[in-house]
Tab-separated table of C-alpha atoms in Angstrom:
chain	number	residue	atom	x	y	z
A	1	MET	CA	29.249	2.091	2.850
A	2	ILE	CA	25.698	0.917	2.151
A	3	PRO	CA	25.675	-0.970	-1.200
A	4	ARG	CA	23.827	0.745	-4.049
A	5	TYR	CA	21.416	-2.197	-4.311
A	6	THR	CA	20.185	-1.674	-0.736
A	7	HIS	CA	16.412	-1.495	-0.581
A	8	PRO	CA	15.185	1.560	1.377
A	9	GLU	CA	13.156	-0.492	3.870
A	10	MET	CA	16.086	-2.668	4.927
A	11	GLY	CA	18.616	0.129	4.619
A	12	ALA	CA	16.614	2.302	6.996
A	13	ILE	CA	16.698	-0.385	9.688
A	14	TRP	CA	20.495	-0.343	9.714
A	15	SER	CA	20.994	3.400	9.310
A	16	ASP	CA	22.637	5.535	11.982
A	17	GLN	CA	19.292	7.288	12.371
A	18	ARG	CA	17.468	4.042	13.258
A	19	ARG	CA	20.283	2.907	15.553
A	20	TYR	CA	20.014	6.069	17.663
A	21	GLU	CA	16.225	5.974	17.490
A	22	THR	CA	16.213	2.500	19.021
A	23	TRP	CA	18.718	3.586	21.676
A	24	LEU	CA	16.390	6.434	22.589
A	25	GLN	CA	13.430	4.054	22.548
A	26	VAL	CA	15.191	1.834	25.110
A	27	GLU	CA	16.281	4.766	27.273
A	28	THR	CA	12.747	6.172	27.261
A	29	ALA	CA	11.088	2.844	28.050
A	30	ALA	CA	13.580	2.263	30.881
A	31	ALA	CA	12.835	5.669	32.387
A	32	GLU	CA	9.106	5.025	32.208
A	33	ALA	CA	9.485	1.583	33.772
A	34	MET	CA	11.514	3.101	36.608
A	35	ALA	CA	9.008	5.915	37.022
A	36	ALA	CA	6.189	3.374	37.301
A	37	ALA	CA	8.163	1.658	40.078
A	38	GLY	CA	8.882	4.917	41.892
A	39	ILE	CA	12.635	4.796	41.244
A	40	VAL	CA	12.766	7.990	39.180
A	41	PRO	CA	10.342	10.946	39.212
A	42	ALA	CA	7.371	10.587	36.902
A	43	GLU	CA	8.064	14.102	35.625
A	44	ALA	CA	11.554	13.038	34.538
A	45	ALA	CA	10.186	10.154	32.500
A	46	ARG	CA	7.659	12.536	30.883
A	47	ASP	CA	10.438	14.998	30.026
A	48	ILE	CA	12.598	12.272	28.512
A	49	ARG	CA	9.647	11.105	26.406
A	50	ALA	CA	8.673	14.645	25.331
A	51	ARG	CA	12.076	16.260	24.862
A	52	GLY	CA	14.391	13.362	24.177
A	53	ALA	CA	15.967	14.033	20.776
A	54	PHE	CA	19.326	13.855	19.090
A	55	ASP	CA	21.300	15.244	16.201
A	56	ILE	CA	23.704	12.807	14.580
A	57	ALA	CA	26.259	15.492	13.802
A	58	ARG	CA	26.237	16.553	17.464
A	59	ILE	CA	26.705	12.947	18.639
A	60	GLU	CA	29.636	12.509	16.290
A	61	ALA	CA	31.199	15.750	17.464
A	62	ILE	CA	30.957	14.706	21.122
A	63	GLU	CA	32.317	11.245	20.306
A	64	GLN	CA	35.469	12.835	18.913
A	65	THR	CA	36.239	13.753	22.526
A	66	THR	CA	34.658	10.924	24.532
A	67	GLN	CA	35.666	8.092	22.189
A	68	HIS	CA	32.533	6.362	23.488
A	69	ASP	CA	29.420	6.256	21.347
A	70	VAL	CA	26.833	5.674	24.087
A	71	ILE	CA	28.229	8.485	26.259
A	72	ALA	CA	28.229	10.774	23.232
A	73	PHE	CA	24.610	9.792	22.555
A	74	THR	CA	23.354	10.298	26.107
A	75	THR	CA	25.205	13.620	26.341
A	76	ALA	CA	23.564	14.849	23.135
A	77	VAL	CA	20.117	13.725	24.281
A	78	ALA	CA	20.623	15.264	27.723
A	79	GLU	CA	21.256	18.650	26.116
A	80	ASN	CA	17.691	18.539	24.800
A	81	VAL	CA	16.020	17.026	27.854
A	82	GLY	CA	17.256	19.610	30.347
A	83	PRO	CA	17.402	19.148	34.170
A	84	SER	CA	15.491	15.838	34.093
A	85	ALA	CA	18.354	14.350	32.096
A	86	ARG	CA	20.038	13.343	35.359
A	87	TRP	CA	17.596	10.422	35.346
A	88	LEU	CA	18.473	9.467	31.759
A	89	HIS	CA	20.472	6.190	31.592
A	90	PHE	CA	19.959	5.839	35.361
A	91	GLY	CA	21.313	2.498	36.615
A	92	LEU	CA	22.098	1.283	33.105
A	93	THR	CA	25.272	0.107	31.441
A	94	SER	CA	25.956	0.734	27.780
A	95	SER	CA	25.240	-2.848	26.720
A	96	ASP	CA	21.824	-2.719	28.368
A	97	VAL	CA	20.948	-0.117	25.765
A	98	ILE	CA	22.972	-1.384	22.808
A	99	ASP	CA	21.962	-5.044	23.036
A	100	THR	CA	18.294	-4.376	23.727
A	101	ALA	CA	18.098	-1.826	20.911
A	102	GLN	CA	19.923	-4.152	18.550
A	103	ALA	CA	17.311	-6.802	19.268
A	104	LEU	CA	14.683	-4.377	17.964
A	105	GLN	CA	16.679	-3.833	14.773
A	106	MET	CA	17.239	-7.546	14.233
A	107	ARG	CA	13.558	-8.273	14.835
A	108	ASP	CA	12.511	-5.639	12.291
A	109	ALA	CA	15.073	-6.909	9.785
A	110	CYS	CA	13.831	-10.485	10.222
A	111	ASP	CA	10.316	-9.276	9.438
A	112	VAL	CA	11.542	-7.847	6.119
A	113	VAL	CA	13.337	-11.089	5.254
A	114	LEU	CA	10.269	-13.144	6.152
A	115	LYS	CA	8.152	-10.923	3.907
A	116	ASP	CA	10.706	-11.398	1.104
A	117	LEU	CA	10.644	-15.170	1.597
A	118	ALA	CA	6.860	-15.240	1.435
A	119	SER	CA	6.950	-13.353	-1.873
A	120	LEU	CA	9.542	-15.754	-3.255
A	121	ALA	CA	7.493	-18.753	-2.145
A	122	ASP	CA	4.450	-17.356	-3.938
A	123	ALA	CA	6.447	-16.840	-7.140
A	124	ILE	CA	7.894	-20.352	-7.025
A	125	ARG	CA	4.498	-21.903	-6.330
A	126	ASP	CA	2.952	-20.137	-9.318
A	127	ARG	CA	5.658	-21.369	-11.680
A	128	ALA	CA	5.551	-24.868	-10.159
A	129	VAL	CA	1.822	-25.161	-10.820
A	130	GLU	CA	2.355	-23.831	-14.329
A	131	HIS	CA	4.954	-26.516	-15.063
A	132	ARG	CA	3.558	-29.288	-12.908
A	133	ARG	CA	3.682	-31.769	-15.814
A	134	THR	CA	6.287	-30.153	-18.079
A	135	PRO	CA	8.545	-33.148	-18.750
A	136	MET	CA	12.304	-32.852	-18.574
A	137	ILE	CA	15.241	-35.116	-17.905
A	138	GLY	CA	16.428	-35.525	-14.338
A	139	ARG	CA	20.190	-35.504	-13.922
A	140	THR	CA	22.359	-37.201	-11.330
A	141	HIS	CA	26.121	-36.654	-11.397
A	142	GLY	CA	25.297	-34.236	-14.238
A	143	VAL	CA	24.269	-37.233	-16.361
A	144	HIS	CA	20.797	-38.115	-17.661
A	145	ALA	CA	18.974	-40.263	-15.105
A	146	GLU	CA	15.172	-40.598	-15.385
A	147	PRO	CA	12.340	-38.292	-16.454
A	148	THR	CA	10.991	-35.704	-14.043
A	149	THR	CA	8.998	-32.499	-14.443
A	150	PHE	CA	10.130	-28.917	-14.128
A	151	GLY	CA	7.247	-28.384	-11.723
A	152	LEU	CA	8.680	-30.990	-9.380
A	153	LYS	CA	12.028	-29.221	-9.414
A	154	LEU	CA	10.254	-26.021	-8.406
A	155	ALA	CA	8.182	-27.823	-5.767
A	156	LEU	CA	11.482	-28.916	-4.231
A	157	TRP	CA	12.555	-25.275	-4.074
A	158	PHE	CA	9.228	-24.232	-2.528
A	159	ALA	CA	9.557	-26.795	0.250
A	160	GLU	CA	13.073	-25.588	1.023
A	161	VAL	CA	11.935	-21.969	1.163
A	162	GLN	CA	9.305	-23.030	3.722
A	163	ARG	CA	12.100	-24.464	5.866
A	164	ASP	CA	14.056	-21.219	5.448
A	165	ILE	CA	10.980	-19.330	6.665
A	166	ASP	CA	10.772	-21.592	9.713
A	167	ARG	CA	14.476	-21.127	10.480
A	168	VAL	CA	14.385	-17.336	10.224
A	169	ALA	CA	11.188	-17.188	12.287
A	170	ARG	CA	12.785	-19.314	15.033
A	171	ALA	CA	15.925	-17.172	14.974
A	172	ARG	CA	13.764	-14.031	15.186
A	173	THR	CA	12.318	-15.372	18.436
A	174	THR	CA	15.785	-16.303	19.699
A	175	VAL	CA	17.194	-12.786	19.252
A	176	SER	CA	14.080	-10.895	20.391
A	177	VAL	CA	15.353	-10.539	23.946
A	178	GLY	CA	16.368	-7.560	26.049
A	179	LYS	CA	18.422	-7.073	29.182
A	180	LEU	CA	18.716	-4.431	31.898
A	181	SER	CA	20.799	-6.387	34.355
A	182	GLY	CA	23.790	-4.078	34.564
A	183	ALA	CA	27.537	-4.301	34.174
A	184	VAL	CA	27.922	-8.019	34.960
A	185	GLY	CA	24.314	-9.197	34.877
A	186	THR	CA	23.672	-9.149	38.633
A	187	PHE	CA	20.889	-6.495	38.755
A	188	ALA	CA	23.046	-4.678	41.325
A	189	HIS	CA	21.387	-1.303	40.633
A	190	LEU	CA	17.950	-2.131	39.249
A	191	PRO	CA	15.645	-5.051	40.142
A	192	PRO	CA	14.622	-7.673	37.546
A	193	SER	CA	11.106	-6.263	37.596
A	194	ILE	CA	12.339	-3.137	35.776
A	195	GLU	CA	13.861	-5.294	33.041
A	196	ALA	CA	10.604	-7.233	32.751
A	197	ASP	CA	8.601	-4.009	32.426
A	198	LEU	CA	11.038	-2.582	29.863
A	199	CYS	CA	10.827	-5.740	27.748
A	200	ARG	CA	7.049	-5.764	27.980
A	201	ARG	CA	6.954	-2.198	26.668
A	202	LEU	CA	9.264	-3.117	23.775
A	203	LYS	CA	7.558	-6.471	23.094
A	204	LEU	CA	10.747	-8.386	23.858
A	205	GLU	CA	11.428	-11.279	26.218
A	206	PRO	CA	13.840	-10.697	29.116
A	207	ALA	CA	17.047	-12.692	28.834
A	208	PRO	CA	16.772	-15.252	31.673
A	209	VAL	CA	20.402	-14.588	32.567
A	210	ALA	CA	23.073	-12.375	31.017
A	211	SER	CA	26.585	-11.179	31.659
A	212	GLN	CA	27.218	-7.597	30.613
A	213	VAL	CA	25.803	-8.626	27.230
A	214	ILE	CA	23.130	-10.815	25.742
A	215	GLN	CA	24.916	-14.024	24.833
A	216	ARG	CA	26.098	-14.220	21.240
A	217	ASP	CA	25.015	-17.792	20.542
A	218	ARG	CA	21.670	-16.118	19.807
A	219	HIS	CA	23.188	-13.896	17.144
A	220	ALA	CA	25.135	-16.828	15.723
A	221	GLU	CA	21.885	-18.761	15.330
A	222	LEU	CA	20.379	-15.840	13.450
A	223	LEU	CA	23.359	-15.448	11.117
A	224	ALA	CA	23.363	-19.200	10.516
A	225	ALA	CA	19.685	-19.032	9.516
A	226	LEU	CA	20.455	-16.193	7.120
A	227	ALA	CA	23.420	-18.102	5.697
A	228	ILE	CA	21.339	-21.233	5.107
A	229	THR	CA	18.712	-19.120	3.357
A	230	ALA	CA	21.427	-17.624	1.169
A	231	ALA	CA	22.701	-21.135	0.442
A	232	SER	CA	19.204	-22.132	-0.696
A	233	LEU	CA	19.148	-19.212	-3.112
A	234	GLU	CA	22.614	-20.183	-4.312
A	235	LYS	CA	21.385	-23.715	-4.965
A	236	PHE	CA	18.382	-22.484	-6.963
A	237	ALA	CA	20.433	-19.930	-8.912
A	238	LEU	CA	23.118	-22.497	-9.689
A	239	GLU	CA	20.456	-24.789	-11.144
A	240	ILE	CA	19.213	-22.056	-13.458
A	241	ARG	CA	22.780	-21.341	-14.514
A	242	GLY	CA	23.279	-25.007	-15.324
A	243	LEU	CA	20.047	-25.254	-17.281
A	244	GLN	CA	20.911	-22.069	-19.197
A	245	LYS	CA	24.125	-23.530	-20.626
A	246	THR	CA	24.038	-23.346	-24.408
A	247	GLU	CA	24.224	-27.130	-24.747
A	248	ILE	CA	21.215	-27.557	-22.449
A	249	GLY	CA	19.153	-24.417	-23.080
A	250	GLU	CA	16.127	-25.394	-21.000
A	251	VAL	CA	15.711	-22.306	-18.802
A	252	GLU	CA	16.870	-18.685	-18.991
A	253	GLU	CA	16.783	-15.933	-16.439
A	254	PRO	CA	14.952	-12.841	-17.763
A	255	PHE	CA	16.777	-10.757	-20.366
A	256	ALA	CA	15.217	-7.311	-20.675
A	257	LYS	CA	14.755	-5.315	-23.844
A	258	GLY	CA	17.855	-3.213	-24.356
A	259	GLN	CA	19.951	-5.329	-21.989
A	260	LYS	CA	23.480	-6.150	-23.135
A	261	GLY	CA	25.266	-9.389	-22.299
A	262	SER	CA	28.796	-8.598	-23.385
A	263	SER	CA	30.812	-5.607	-24.549
A	264	ALA	CA	32.499	-7.809	-27.159
A	265	MET	CA	29.866	-10.406	-28.147
A	266	PRO	CA	26.433	-9.035	-29.061
A	267	HIS	CA	24.827	-12.492	-29.003
A	268	LYS	CA	25.454	-13.108	-25.311
A	269	ARG	CA	22.585	-13.635	-22.841
A	270	ASN	CA	24.388	-14.367	-19.594
A	271	PRO	CA	22.833	-15.494	-16.269
A	272	ILE	CA	24.356	-12.545	-14.440
A	273	GLY	CA	21.585	-12.295	-11.826
A	274	CYS	CA	22.024	-15.898	-10.787
A	275	GLU	CA	25.798	-15.496	-10.799
A	276	GLN	CA	25.485	-12.499	-8.486
A	277	ILE	CA	23.323	-14.517	-6.104
A	278	VAL	CA	25.865	-17.340	-6.033
A	279	GLY	CA	28.647	-14.866	-5.258
A	280	LEU	CA	26.756	-13.010	-2.531
A	281	ALA	CA	25.880	-16.285	-0.784
A	282	ARG	CA	29.596	-16.675	-0.069
A	283	LEU	CA	29.578	-13.346	1.756
A	284	VAL	CA	26.629	-14.266	3.978
A	285	ARG	CA	28.282	-17.616	4.806
A	286	ALA	CA	31.498	-15.865	5.756
A	287	ASN	CA	29.549	-13.525	8.034
A	288	ALA	CA	27.946	-16.511	9.747
A	289	HIS	CA	31.434	-17.817	10.488
A	290	ALA	CA	32.335	-14.454	12.048
A	291	ALA	CA	29.177	-14.667	14.190
A	292	MET	CA	30.349	-18.050	15.487
A	293	GLU	CA	33.662	-16.461	16.442
A	294	ASN	CA	31.746	-13.832	18.442
A	295	VAL	CA	30.229	-16.398	20.810
A	296	ALA	CA	33.359	-16.729	22.954
A	297	LEU	CA	34.131	-13.534	24.883
A	298	TRP	CA	36.438	-12.994	27.844
A	299	HIS	CA	34.751	-13.480	31.207
A	300	GLU	CA	31.629	-11.286	31.523
A	301	ARG	CA	32.375	-9.461	28.303
A	302	ASP	CA	34.960	-7.905	26.027
A	303	ILE	CA	34.255	-5.842	22.920
A	304	SER	CA	35.836	-8.060	20.291
A	305	HIS	CA	32.342	-8.869	19.010
A	306	SER	CA	31.200	-5.262	18.742
A	307	SER	CA	33.212	-4.123	15.741
A	308	VAL	CA	32.384	-7.349	13.903
A	309	GLU	CA	28.628	-6.985	14.455
A	310	ARG	CA	28.651	-3.458	13.107
A	311	VAL	CA	29.583	-5.051	9.777
A	312	ILE	CA	28.067	-8.521	9.677
A	313	LEU	CA	24.557	-7.719	10.915
A	314	PRO	CA	23.658	-4.924	8.487
A	315	ASP	CA	25.629	-6.499	5.643
A	316	SER	CA	24.025	-9.930	5.998
A	317	PHE	CA	20.495	-8.563	6.156
A	318	ILE	CA	21.016	-6.040	3.349
A	319	VAL	CA	22.654	-8.608	1.083
A	320	LEU	CA	20.069	-11.319	1.746
A	321	ASP	CA	17.205	-8.871	1.237
A	322	HIS	CA	18.673	-7.980	-2.154
A	323	MET	CA	19.233	-11.630	-3.059
A	324	LEU	CA	15.648	-12.541	-2.217
A	325	ARG	CA	14.166	-9.629	-4.130
A	326	ARG	CA	16.321	-10.281	-7.165
A	327	PHE	CA	15.705	-14.013	-7.253
A	328	THR	CA	11.969	-13.459	-6.934
A	329	ARG	CA	12.146	-11.337	-10.088
A	330	ILE	CA	14.192	-14.047	-11.795
A	331	VAL	CA	11.678	-16.765	-10.928
A	332	THR	CA	8.745	-14.632	-12.030
A	333	GLY	CA	10.294	-13.743	-15.364
A	334	MET	CA	12.395	-16.797	-16.184
A	335	VAL	CA	11.894	-18.230	-19.643
A	336	VAL	CA	11.141	-21.957	-19.729
A	337	HIS	CA	11.900	-23.756	-23.015
A	338	ALA	CA	9.597	-26.763	-22.696
A	339	ASP	CA	10.388	-27.867	-26.253
A	340	ARG	CA	14.102	-27.978	-25.466
A	341	MET	CA	13.365	-29.910	-22.281
A	342	ARG	CA	11.528	-32.544	-24.302
A	343	ARG	CA	14.263	-32.641	-26.923
A	344	ASN	CA	16.900	-33.236	-24.246
A	345	LEU	CA	14.688	-35.852	-22.613
A	346	ASP	CA	14.607	-37.732	-25.934
A	347	LEU	CA	18.298	-37.157	-26.612
A	348	GLN	CA	19.401	-40.630	-25.551
A	349	ARG	CA	16.755	-42.434	-27.568
A	350	GLY	CA	14.901	-43.964	-24.630
A	351	LEU	CA	17.876	-45.028	-22.518
A	352	VAL	CA	16.432	-43.154	-19.541
A	353	PHE	CA	13.617	-45.736	-19.336
A	354	SER	CA	16.019	-48.645	-18.808
A	355	GLY	CA	15.363	-48.748	-15.065
A	356	THR	CA	11.631	-49.099	-15.604
A	357	VAL	CA	12.165	-51.961	-18.047
A	358	LEU	CA	14.426	-53.671	-15.500
A	359	LEU	CA	11.726	-53.460	-12.839
A	360	GLU	CA	9.039	-54.761	-15.198
A	361	LEU	CA	11.203	-57.806	-15.974
A	362	ALA	CA	11.784	-58.418	-12.256
A	363	LYS	CA	8.056	-58.113	-11.495
A	364	LYS	CA	7.331	-60.773	-14.127
A	365	GLY	CA	9.772	-63.223	-12.518
A	366	ALA	CA	13.095	-62.669	-14.295
A	367	PRO	CA	16.101	-62.915	-11.941
A	368	ARG	CA	17.339	-59.351	-11.330
A	369	GLU	CA	20.939	-59.998	-12.359
A	370	GLN	CA	19.809	-61.725	-15.532
A	371	ALA	CA	17.312	-58.954	-16.306
A	372	TYR	CA	19.978	-56.301	-15.695
A	373	GLU	CA	22.288	-58.035	-18.194
A	374	TRP	CA	19.538	-58.184	-20.836
A	375	VAL	CA	18.634	-54.520	-20.515
A	376	GLN	CA	22.226	-53.322	-20.260
A	377	ARG	CA	23.385	-55.080	-23.427
A	378	ASN	CA	20.606	-53.392	-25.371
A	379	ALA	CA	21.293	-50.061	-23.690
A	380	MET	CA	24.981	-50.229	-24.590
A	381	ARG	CA	24.084	-51.127	-28.174
A	382	SER	CA	21.627	-48.231	-28.330
A	383	PHE	CA	24.337	-45.885	-27.102
A	384	ALA	CA	27.091	-47.208	-29.378
A	385	GLU	CA	24.967	-47.433	-32.524
A	386	GLU	CA	22.822	-44.360	-31.818
A	387	ARG	CA	19.649	-46.393	-32.126
A	388	GLU	CA	16.331	-46.194	-30.273
A	389	LEU	CA	16.221	-48.484	-27.244
A	390	LYS	CA	12.608	-49.576	-27.532
A	391	PRO	CA	12.913	-51.393	-30.929
A	392	LEU	CA	16.024	-53.167	-29.667
A	393	LEU	CA	14.127	-54.433	-26.621
A	394	LEU	CA	11.176	-55.517	-28.761
A	395	ALA	CA	13.578	-57.519	-30.925
A	396	ASP	CA	15.399	-59.159	-27.993
A	397	ALA	CA	14.216	-62.767	-27.599
A	398	ASP	CA	15.146	-62.965	-23.919
A	399	ILE	CA	13.182	-59.857	-23.045
A	400	ARG	CA	10.248	-60.802	-25.270
A	401	SER	CA	10.060	-64.157	-23.478
A	402	VAL	CA	9.071	-62.223	-20.340
A	403	LEU	CA	7.446	-58.982	-21.508
A	404	GLY	CA	4.895	-58.448	-24.216
A	405	PRO	CA	4.934	-55.446	-26.601
A	406	ASP	CA	2.291	-53.599	-24.580
A	407	GLU	CA	4.269	-54.033	-21.384
A	408	ILE	CA	7.446	-52.746	-23.049
A	409	GLU	CA	5.501	-49.822	-24.491
A	410	ARG	CA	4.111	-48.942	-21.055
A	411	ALA	CA	7.627	-48.811	-19.622
A	412	PHE	CA	8.279	-45.838	-21.927
A	413	ASP	CA	5.061	-44.003	-20.998
A	414	LEU	CA	5.652	-40.611	-19.356
A	415	ASP	CA	2.186	-40.645	-17.802
A	416	GLU	CA	3.228	-43.803	-15.984
A	417	GLN	CA	6.442	-42.104	-14.861
A	418	PHE	CA	4.514	-39.120	-13.525
A	419	LYS	CA	1.547	-40.937	-11.967
A	420	HIS	CA	2.405	-39.645	-8.465
A	421	VAL	CA	3.255	-36.049	-9.368
A	422	ASP	CA	-0.144	-34.845	-8.164
A	423	ASP	CA	0.330	-36.627	-4.847
A	424	ILE	CA	3.677	-34.883	-4.367
A	425	PHE	CA	2.118	-31.509	-5.170
A	426	ALA	CA	-0.637	-32.185	-2.661
A	427	ARG	CA	1.955	-32.877	0.035
A	428	VAL	CA	4.127	-29.866	-0.790
A	429	PHE	CA	1.419	-27.286	-1.334
A	430	GLN	CA	-1.120	-28.700	1.148
A	431	CYS	CA	-3.824	-28.902	-1.470
A	432	GLU	CA	-6.067	-31.476	-3.077
A	433	PRO	CA	-4.373	-33.453	-5.875
A	434	VAL	CA	-4.922	-31.825	-9.270
A	435	SER	CA	-6.351	-34.124	-11.905
A	436	SER	CA	-4.234	-34.524	-15.014
């Protein structure tokens, strides 16, 4: 069953209607290629083009008897074509049609995903520029580390989305291949030139060599690219969830007017969109694993992959399309609490600048181990006594013997911490550095 969140554009690609349309597209192009080579009558190819049609209910009725979907399809089409139908599916095996047509569906579905990714990248870039110098605390191991900016966090996401775009684009090329080489890939009934002409008409590349099927390492690469993209979204969504924790409260996903967070607790504003994205990423990953299992088939082909692909291909594309659309809306509408970010940054009373102080001492000639001991004893005192670190450092004779007040003050300067933010933005967004 197609999930209720399926977008019409992606859903149409994986509908029964589109599947049979692409089968007919392949059958028609094959007939025309053979007609051009003099293998079938030109009139037959014209009839197949003009009269080739199908009714899904009729196909399903025939399949009840044949128990073979391609035979049911060609029988239904032949009923409309008339006498020229004897040239329909001439010299082909079922996988010639199924695999080549499926390549068309996968290519179209990749185009939708790439469009989604471009929209997400635009949304992330806009918010990154907006918060280029919005200070916040960076966390490692979940613990306060050093200052960063929310814009830099988003720039990191943007760069990853660009890699996702590259991966999906490469996988699109990998799966955009067709074959017309027959039951075991030997071209026993049609020459390679017919396959080349067919693929040219469909804007596909011929598979250099095939068995009865196009090899499934191609499909596995595609599903892996989709799974990595889903993992990126999971990573981003998990970060928003973490920053939306009550104790942190730095970012919230959008909460619409009239929206309810809990049936029992009216105050709740839960990150349900991000949680859904995290959950759905697991599904896409699992499908990628199934695609890996499909690579190994018996000899020139069995059909153990076929039933799996009928699930994992539409499901992975439909789910990822939904994830991308939803996360784009989340990024566009997310609420950023810059005041809370600054409050959390200041929460540890300057302890997060300890590394900078250590480096300043080392630059002025203090032995690193000695300097580390000086800074750490003041940091531990600041933590234990809940006191500001900077006054403790200014009062420490050992530290003052090396650093003057201005040098200590500069170690706590956020502008100094962020002096290369513009350079990073220039690298990520391929633009001139923006002046502060």
